[in-house]
CSV table of C-alpha atoms in Angstrom, one decimal:
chain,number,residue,atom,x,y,z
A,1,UNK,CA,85.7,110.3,114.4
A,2,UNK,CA,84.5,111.0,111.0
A,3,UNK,CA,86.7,113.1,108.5
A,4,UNK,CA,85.7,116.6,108.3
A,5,UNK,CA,86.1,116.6,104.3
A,6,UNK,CA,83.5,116.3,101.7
A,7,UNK,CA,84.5,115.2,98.2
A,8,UNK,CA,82.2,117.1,95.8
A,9,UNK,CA,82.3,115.7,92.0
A,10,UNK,CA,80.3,118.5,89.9
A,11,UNK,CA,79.7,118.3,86.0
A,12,UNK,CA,80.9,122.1,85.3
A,13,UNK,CA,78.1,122.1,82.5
A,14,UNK,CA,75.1,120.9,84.7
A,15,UNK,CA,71.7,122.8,85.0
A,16,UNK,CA,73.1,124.6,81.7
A,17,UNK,CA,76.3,125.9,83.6
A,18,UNK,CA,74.4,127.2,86.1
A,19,UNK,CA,75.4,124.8,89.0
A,20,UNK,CA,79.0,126.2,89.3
A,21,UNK,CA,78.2,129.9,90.2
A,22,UNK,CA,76.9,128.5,93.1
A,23,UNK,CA,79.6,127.2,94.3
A,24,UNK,CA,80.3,129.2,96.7
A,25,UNK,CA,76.8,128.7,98.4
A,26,UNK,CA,77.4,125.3,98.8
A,27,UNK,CA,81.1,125.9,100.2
A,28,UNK,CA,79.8,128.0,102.8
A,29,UNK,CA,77.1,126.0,104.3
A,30,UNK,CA,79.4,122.9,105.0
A,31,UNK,CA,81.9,125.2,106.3
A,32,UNK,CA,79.0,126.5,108.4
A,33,UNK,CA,78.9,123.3,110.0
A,34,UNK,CA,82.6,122.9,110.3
A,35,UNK,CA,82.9,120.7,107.4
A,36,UNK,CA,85.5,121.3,104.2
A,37,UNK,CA,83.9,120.6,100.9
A,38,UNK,CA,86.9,119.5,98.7
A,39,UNK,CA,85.2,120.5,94.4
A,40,UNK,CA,86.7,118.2,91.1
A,41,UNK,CA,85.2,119.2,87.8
A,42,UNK,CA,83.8,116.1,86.6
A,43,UNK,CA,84.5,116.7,82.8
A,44,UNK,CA,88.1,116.4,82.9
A,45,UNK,CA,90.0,113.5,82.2
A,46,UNK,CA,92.2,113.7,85.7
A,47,UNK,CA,89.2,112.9,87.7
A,48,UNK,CA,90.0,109.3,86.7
A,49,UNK,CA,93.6,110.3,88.1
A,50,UNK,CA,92.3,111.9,91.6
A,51,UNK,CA,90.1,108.2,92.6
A,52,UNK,CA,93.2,106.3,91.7
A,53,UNK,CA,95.4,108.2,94.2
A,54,UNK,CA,92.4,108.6,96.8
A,55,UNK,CA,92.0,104.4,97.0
A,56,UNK,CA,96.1,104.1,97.7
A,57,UNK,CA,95.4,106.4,100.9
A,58,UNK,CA,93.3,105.4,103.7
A,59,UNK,CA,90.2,107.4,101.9
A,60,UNK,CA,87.7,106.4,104.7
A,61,UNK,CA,90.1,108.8,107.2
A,62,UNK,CA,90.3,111.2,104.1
A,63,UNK,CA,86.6,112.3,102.9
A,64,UNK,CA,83.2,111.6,105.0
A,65,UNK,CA,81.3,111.1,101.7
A,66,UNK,CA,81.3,112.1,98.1
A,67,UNK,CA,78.6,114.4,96.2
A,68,UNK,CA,77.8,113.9,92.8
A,69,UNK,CA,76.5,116.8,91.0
A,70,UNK,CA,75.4,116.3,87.9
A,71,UNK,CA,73.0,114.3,85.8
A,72,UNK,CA,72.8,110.4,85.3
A,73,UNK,CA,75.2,110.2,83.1
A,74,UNK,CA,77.7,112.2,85.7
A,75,UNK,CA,77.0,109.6,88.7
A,76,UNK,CA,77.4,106.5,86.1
A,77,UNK,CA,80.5,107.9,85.3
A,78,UNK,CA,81.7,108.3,89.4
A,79,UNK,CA,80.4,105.3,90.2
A,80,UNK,CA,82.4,103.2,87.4
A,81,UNK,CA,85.2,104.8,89.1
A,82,UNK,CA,84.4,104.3,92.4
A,83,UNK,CA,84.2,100.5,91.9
A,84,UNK,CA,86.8,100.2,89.5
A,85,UNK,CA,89.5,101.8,92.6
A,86,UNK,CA,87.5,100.0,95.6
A,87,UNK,CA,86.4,103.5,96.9
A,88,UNK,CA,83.5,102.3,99.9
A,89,UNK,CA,82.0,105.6,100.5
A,90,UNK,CA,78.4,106.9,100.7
A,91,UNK,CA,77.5,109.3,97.6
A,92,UNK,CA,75.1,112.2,98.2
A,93,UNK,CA,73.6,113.3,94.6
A,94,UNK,CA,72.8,116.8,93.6
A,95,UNK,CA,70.2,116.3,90.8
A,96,UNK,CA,71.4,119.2,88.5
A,97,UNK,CA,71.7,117.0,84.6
A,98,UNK,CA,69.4,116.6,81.7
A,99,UNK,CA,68.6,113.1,82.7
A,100,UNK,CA,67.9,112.4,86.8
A,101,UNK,CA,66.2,109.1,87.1
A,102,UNK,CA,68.3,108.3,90.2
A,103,UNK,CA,67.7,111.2,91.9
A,104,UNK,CA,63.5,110.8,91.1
A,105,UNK,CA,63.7,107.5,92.7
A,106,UNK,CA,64.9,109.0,95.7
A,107,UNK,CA,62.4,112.0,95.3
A,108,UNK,CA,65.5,114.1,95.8
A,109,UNK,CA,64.9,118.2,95.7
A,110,UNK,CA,65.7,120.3,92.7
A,111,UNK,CA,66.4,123.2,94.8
A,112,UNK,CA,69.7,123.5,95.7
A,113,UNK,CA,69.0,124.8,99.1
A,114,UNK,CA,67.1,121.6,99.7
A,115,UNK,CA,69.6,119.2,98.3
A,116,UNK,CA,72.5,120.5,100.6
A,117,UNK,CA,70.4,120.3,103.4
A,118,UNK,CA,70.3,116.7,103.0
A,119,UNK,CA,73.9,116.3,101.8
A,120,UNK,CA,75.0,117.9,105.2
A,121,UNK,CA,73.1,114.8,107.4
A,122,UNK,CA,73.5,111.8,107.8
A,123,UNK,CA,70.7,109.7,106.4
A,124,UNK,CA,71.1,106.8,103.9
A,125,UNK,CA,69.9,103.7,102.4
A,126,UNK,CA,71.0,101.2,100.2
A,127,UNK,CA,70.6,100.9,96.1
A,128,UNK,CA,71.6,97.8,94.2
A,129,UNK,CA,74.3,98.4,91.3
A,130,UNK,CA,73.9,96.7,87.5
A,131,UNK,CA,76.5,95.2,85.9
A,132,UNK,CA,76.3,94.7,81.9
A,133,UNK,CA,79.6,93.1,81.1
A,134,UNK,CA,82.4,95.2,82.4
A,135,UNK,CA,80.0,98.5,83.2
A,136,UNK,CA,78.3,99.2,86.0
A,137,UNK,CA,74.8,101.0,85.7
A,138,UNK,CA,72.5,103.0,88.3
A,139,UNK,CA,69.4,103.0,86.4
A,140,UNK,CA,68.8,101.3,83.3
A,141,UNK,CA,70.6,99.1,81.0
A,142,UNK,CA,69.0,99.7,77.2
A,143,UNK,CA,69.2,97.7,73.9
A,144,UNK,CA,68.2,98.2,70.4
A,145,UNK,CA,65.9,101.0,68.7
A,146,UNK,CA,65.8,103.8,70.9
A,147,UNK,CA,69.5,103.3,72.1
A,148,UNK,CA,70.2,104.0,68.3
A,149,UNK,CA,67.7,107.4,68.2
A,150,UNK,CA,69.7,108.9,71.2
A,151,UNK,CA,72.9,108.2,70.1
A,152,UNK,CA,72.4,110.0,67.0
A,153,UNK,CA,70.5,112.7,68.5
A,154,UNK,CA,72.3,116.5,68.6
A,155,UNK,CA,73.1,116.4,72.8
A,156,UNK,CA,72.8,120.3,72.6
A,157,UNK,CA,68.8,119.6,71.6
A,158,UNK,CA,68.8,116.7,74.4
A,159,UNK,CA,69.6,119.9,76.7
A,160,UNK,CA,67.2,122.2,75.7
A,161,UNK,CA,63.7,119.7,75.1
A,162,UNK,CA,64.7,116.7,77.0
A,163,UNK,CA,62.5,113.7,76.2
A,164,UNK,CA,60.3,115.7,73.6
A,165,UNK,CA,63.7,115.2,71.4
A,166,UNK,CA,63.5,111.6,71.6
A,167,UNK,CA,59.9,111.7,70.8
A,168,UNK,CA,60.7,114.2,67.9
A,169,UNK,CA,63.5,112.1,66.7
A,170,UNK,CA,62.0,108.9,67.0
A,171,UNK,CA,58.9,110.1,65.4
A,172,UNK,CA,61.1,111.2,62.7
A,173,UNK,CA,63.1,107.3,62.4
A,174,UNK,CA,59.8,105.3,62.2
A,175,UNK,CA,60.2,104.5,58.6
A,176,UNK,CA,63.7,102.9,59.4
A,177,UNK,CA,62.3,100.8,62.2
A,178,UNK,CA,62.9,97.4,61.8
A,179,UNK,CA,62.8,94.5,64.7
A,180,UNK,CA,65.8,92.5,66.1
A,181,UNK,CA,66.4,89.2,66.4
A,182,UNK,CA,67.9,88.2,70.1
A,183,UNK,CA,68.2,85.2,72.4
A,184,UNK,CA,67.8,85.9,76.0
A,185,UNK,CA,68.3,83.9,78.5
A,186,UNK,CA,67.3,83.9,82.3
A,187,UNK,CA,66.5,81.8,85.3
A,188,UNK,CA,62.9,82.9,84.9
A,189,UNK,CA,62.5,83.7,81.1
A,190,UNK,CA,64.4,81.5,77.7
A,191,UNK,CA,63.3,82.9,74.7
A,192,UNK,CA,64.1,83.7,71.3
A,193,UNK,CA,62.4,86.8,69.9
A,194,UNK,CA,61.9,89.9,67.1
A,195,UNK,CA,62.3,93.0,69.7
A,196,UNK,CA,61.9,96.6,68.7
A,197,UNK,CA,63.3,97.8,72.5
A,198,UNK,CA,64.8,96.5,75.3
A,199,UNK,CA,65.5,97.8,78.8
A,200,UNK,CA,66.7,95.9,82.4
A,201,UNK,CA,65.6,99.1,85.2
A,202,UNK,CA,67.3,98.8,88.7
A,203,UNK,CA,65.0,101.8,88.7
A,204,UNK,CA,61.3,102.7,87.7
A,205,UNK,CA,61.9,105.5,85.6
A,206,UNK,CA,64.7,106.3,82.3
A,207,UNK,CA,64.6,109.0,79.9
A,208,UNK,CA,62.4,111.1,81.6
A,209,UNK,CA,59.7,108.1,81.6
A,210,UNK,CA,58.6,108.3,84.6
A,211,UNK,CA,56.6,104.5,85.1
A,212,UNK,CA,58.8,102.2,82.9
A,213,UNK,CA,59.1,99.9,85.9
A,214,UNK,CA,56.4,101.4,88.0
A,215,UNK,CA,56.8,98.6,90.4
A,216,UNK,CA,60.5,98.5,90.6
A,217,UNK,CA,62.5,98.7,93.8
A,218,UNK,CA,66.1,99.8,93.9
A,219,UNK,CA,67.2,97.7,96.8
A,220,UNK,CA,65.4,94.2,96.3
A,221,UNK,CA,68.3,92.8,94.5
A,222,UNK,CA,66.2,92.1,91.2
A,223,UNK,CA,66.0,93.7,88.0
A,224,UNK,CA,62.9,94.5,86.2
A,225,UNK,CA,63.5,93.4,82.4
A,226,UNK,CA,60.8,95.2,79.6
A,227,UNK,CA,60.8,93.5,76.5
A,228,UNK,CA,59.2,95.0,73.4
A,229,UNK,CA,58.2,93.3,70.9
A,230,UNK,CA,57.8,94.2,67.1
A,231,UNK,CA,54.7,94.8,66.2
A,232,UNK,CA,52.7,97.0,63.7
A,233,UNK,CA,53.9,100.6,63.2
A,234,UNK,CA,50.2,101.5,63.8
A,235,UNK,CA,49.9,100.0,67.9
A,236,UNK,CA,53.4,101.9,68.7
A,237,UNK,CA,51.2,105.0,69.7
A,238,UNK,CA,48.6,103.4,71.9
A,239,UNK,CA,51.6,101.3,73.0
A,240,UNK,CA,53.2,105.0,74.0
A,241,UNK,CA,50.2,106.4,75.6
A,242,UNK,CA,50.0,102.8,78.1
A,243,UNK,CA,53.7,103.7,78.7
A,244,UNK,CA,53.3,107.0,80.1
A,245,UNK,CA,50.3,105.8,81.5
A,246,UNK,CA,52.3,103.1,83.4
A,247,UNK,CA,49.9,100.2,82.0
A,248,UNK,CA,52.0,98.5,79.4
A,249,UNK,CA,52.6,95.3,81.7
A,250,UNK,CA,49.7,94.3,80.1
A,251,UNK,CA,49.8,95.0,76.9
A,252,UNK,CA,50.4,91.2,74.1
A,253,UNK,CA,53.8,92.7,73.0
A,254,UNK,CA,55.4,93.6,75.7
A,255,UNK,CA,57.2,90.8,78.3
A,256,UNK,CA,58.2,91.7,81.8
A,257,UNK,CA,59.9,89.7,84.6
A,258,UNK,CA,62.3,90.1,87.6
A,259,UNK,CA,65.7,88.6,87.4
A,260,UNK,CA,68.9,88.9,89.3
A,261,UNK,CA,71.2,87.9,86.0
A,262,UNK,CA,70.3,87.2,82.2
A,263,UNK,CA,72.4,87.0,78.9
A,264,UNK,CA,71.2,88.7,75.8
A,265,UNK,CA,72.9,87.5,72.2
A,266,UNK,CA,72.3,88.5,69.2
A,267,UNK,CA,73.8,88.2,65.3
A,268,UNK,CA,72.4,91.3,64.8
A,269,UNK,CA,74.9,94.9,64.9
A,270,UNK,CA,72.4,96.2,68.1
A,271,UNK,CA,72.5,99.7,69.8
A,272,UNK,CA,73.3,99.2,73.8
A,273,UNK,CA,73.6,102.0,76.6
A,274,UNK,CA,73.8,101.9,80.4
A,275,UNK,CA,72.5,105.4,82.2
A,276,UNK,CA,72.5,106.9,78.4
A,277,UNK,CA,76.2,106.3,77.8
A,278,UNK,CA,76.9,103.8,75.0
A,279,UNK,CA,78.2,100.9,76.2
A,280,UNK,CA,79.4,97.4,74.9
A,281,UNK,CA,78.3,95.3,71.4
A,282,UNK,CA,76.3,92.0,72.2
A,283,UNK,CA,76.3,89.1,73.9
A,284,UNK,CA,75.8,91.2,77.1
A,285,UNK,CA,75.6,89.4,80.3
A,286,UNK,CA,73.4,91.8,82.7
A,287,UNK,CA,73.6,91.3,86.9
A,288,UNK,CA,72.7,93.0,89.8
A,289,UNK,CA,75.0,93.8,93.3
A,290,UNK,CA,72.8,94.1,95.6
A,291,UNK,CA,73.2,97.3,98.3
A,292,UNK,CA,76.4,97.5,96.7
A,293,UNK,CA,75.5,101.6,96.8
A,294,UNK,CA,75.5,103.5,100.2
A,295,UNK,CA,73.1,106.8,99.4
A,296,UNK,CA,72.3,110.1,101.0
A,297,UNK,CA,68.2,110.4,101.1
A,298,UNK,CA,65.9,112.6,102.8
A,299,UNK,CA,65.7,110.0,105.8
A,300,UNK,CA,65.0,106.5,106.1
A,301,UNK,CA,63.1,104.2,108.7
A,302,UNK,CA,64.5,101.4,110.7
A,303,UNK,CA,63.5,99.0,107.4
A,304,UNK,CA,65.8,101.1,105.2
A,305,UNK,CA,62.9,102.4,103.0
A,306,UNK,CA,63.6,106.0,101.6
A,307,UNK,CA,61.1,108.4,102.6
C-alpha cells in the first residue's frame, strides 16, 4: 500500500505571501481523502536538513509524493536536493512564483482549487532533468547578457512587473552591450562565436517567454540550444518582436539545434544561471537525464503525453 503522507515544500513568500493563508484549505482536502499533508517552509535553511534525514529512512514507506509550491526557482531548489539525497519520489507542483515555466509546460492551473485537485490523483508523466556542471536545471540553462540584467535587477520589481522589468532593464543596459567570445562544442554543432545570449531549454518557455523553444519537448531526452549572435543594436527589436512571435529559428543571427550534451568555454568573465538562480563560472558542460523526473499532470495517455 501507498503511504498516506504527502510532503508539501511551500515558498512562504509565493503568490506575494498569499499561498500560506491557504493553508489550511489545502490541509483539509487531502485529509478529506484520508490523506496527511506533512508542510516545510521552503525558505529556511533546515529544509536541506529534513531531505538528508528523509533519504536515511525508507522514504518511499514515508511520503506518497512531494508538492512543490512555489515558483521555478522553489522547484530548482527541491529538485537539487532531491537528487543530491537520492529521494525517488513523484513531485506534484503548485504554480504559485514569479517565474512558472515548468508548470506552463504542463498547462498546470493557477487556481488553487484546480491545482489540488490534481495533486490528490494519481496521474504522471515523465520530464527529463539538465545538468550544467554540478546543478541540475528543470527549465533553462542561460549564459551571458540577459543572465547579467537579471542578476542585477531589484527582485522586489521582478515581483511586482515580471518580464516587463527585464525589458525595462535591458532596455536601460543597451549601451553596455557588448558580444562574447565562446567555444562550444557538441555532437551536432563546433563552433567558435561572438554571442550576445545563450540559452539550452529542456522546456519551451523561460522568463515569461512563452515560444523560446516552441518546439521543445520535456521528455525526448534532447535539449534545444538558442544561440544569439551579436549583431547590430538596431535588429535587437525586430529580433524581440520574432521572439515573442515564436519565429526567430529563422532569423541569420540566431543558431538552434538539439543536443543531448555540449561544453561551452570561454576567456571571457560570463553571466550563467539555471531556472534564474546564478549558477557556476565557465567552461560549463551542459547534459540531459532523461525521465529522470516523475510529475503530477492533469492526466496522461497510454504514450505518456501530458494532456
Amino acid at each position: 500500500m501507498k503511504s498516506n503522507k504527502v510532503l508539501l515544500i511551500y515558498n512562504p513568500k509565493a503568490g506575494n505571501g498569499l499561498f500560506k493563508n491557504n493553508l489550511d484549505y489545502i490541509i483539509d482536502k487531502f485529509q478529506r481523502r484520508h490523506m496527511l499533508l506533512i508542510p516545510v517552509r521552503s525558505d529556511r535553511k533546515d529544509v536541506g536538513d529534513f531531505l538528508r534525514q528523509l533519504s536515511k529512512v525508507d522514504y518511499r514507506k514515508e511520503y506518497r509524493k512531494i508538492i512543490i509550491a512555489g515558483g521555478d526557482g522553489t522547484i530548482n531548489h527541491v529538485i537539487n536536493l532531491m537528487i543530491n539525497f537520492e529521494i525517488d519520489l513523484p513531485i506534484a507542483i503548485f504554480p504559485a512564483g514569479t517565474a512558472n515555466d515548468f508548470a506552463y509546460y504542463f498547462d498546470l492551473p493557477h487556481k488553487l482549487e484546480d491545482m489540488v485537485k490534481i495533486a490528490l490523483e494519481e496521474n504522471y508523466t515523465y520530464a527529463d532533468i539538465g545538468k550544467a556542471n554540478d546543478q541540475y536545471f528543470i527549465n533553462v540553462a542561460a549564459i551571458g547578457f540577459l543572465v547579467d540584467v537579471s542578476q542585477r535587477t531589484d527582485p522586489n520589481i521582478k515581483n511586482t512587473l515580471g518580464v516587463l522589468s527585464y525589458y525595462l532593464r535591458g532596455i536601460g543596459e543597451l549601451p553596455n552591450l557588448k558580444p562574447i567570445p565562446v567555444k562550444i562544442t557538441s555532437e551536432e554543432y563546433q563552433a567558435e562565436e561572438k554571442i550576445f545570449f545563450m540559452l539550452a531549454m529542456n522546456g519551451r518557455s523561460a522568463g515569461g517567454f512563452k515560444r523560446i523553444a516552441p518546439m521543445a519537448s520535456i521528455n525526448d531526452g534532447l535539449l534545444d540550444v538558442v544561440i544569439f549572435k551579436e549583431m547590430p543594436v538596431i535588429e535587437l527589436a525586430p529580433l524581440l518582436m520574432s521572439i515573442l512571435a515564436g519565429q526567430h529559428r529563422e532569423n541569420k543571427h540566431v543558431i538552434y539545434f538539439n543536443t543531448r550534451r555540449l561544453l561551452v568555454e570561454s576567456d571571457s568573465e560570463v553571466g550563467t544561471d539555471v531556472d534564474g538562480e546564478k549558477s557556476s563560472s565557465l567552461p560549463l558542460e551542459i547534459q540531459v537525464l532523461p525521465k529522470r523526473l516523475k510529475v503530477n499532470t492533469v492526466r496522461v495517455d497510454m504514450g505518456g503525453n501530458v494532456w
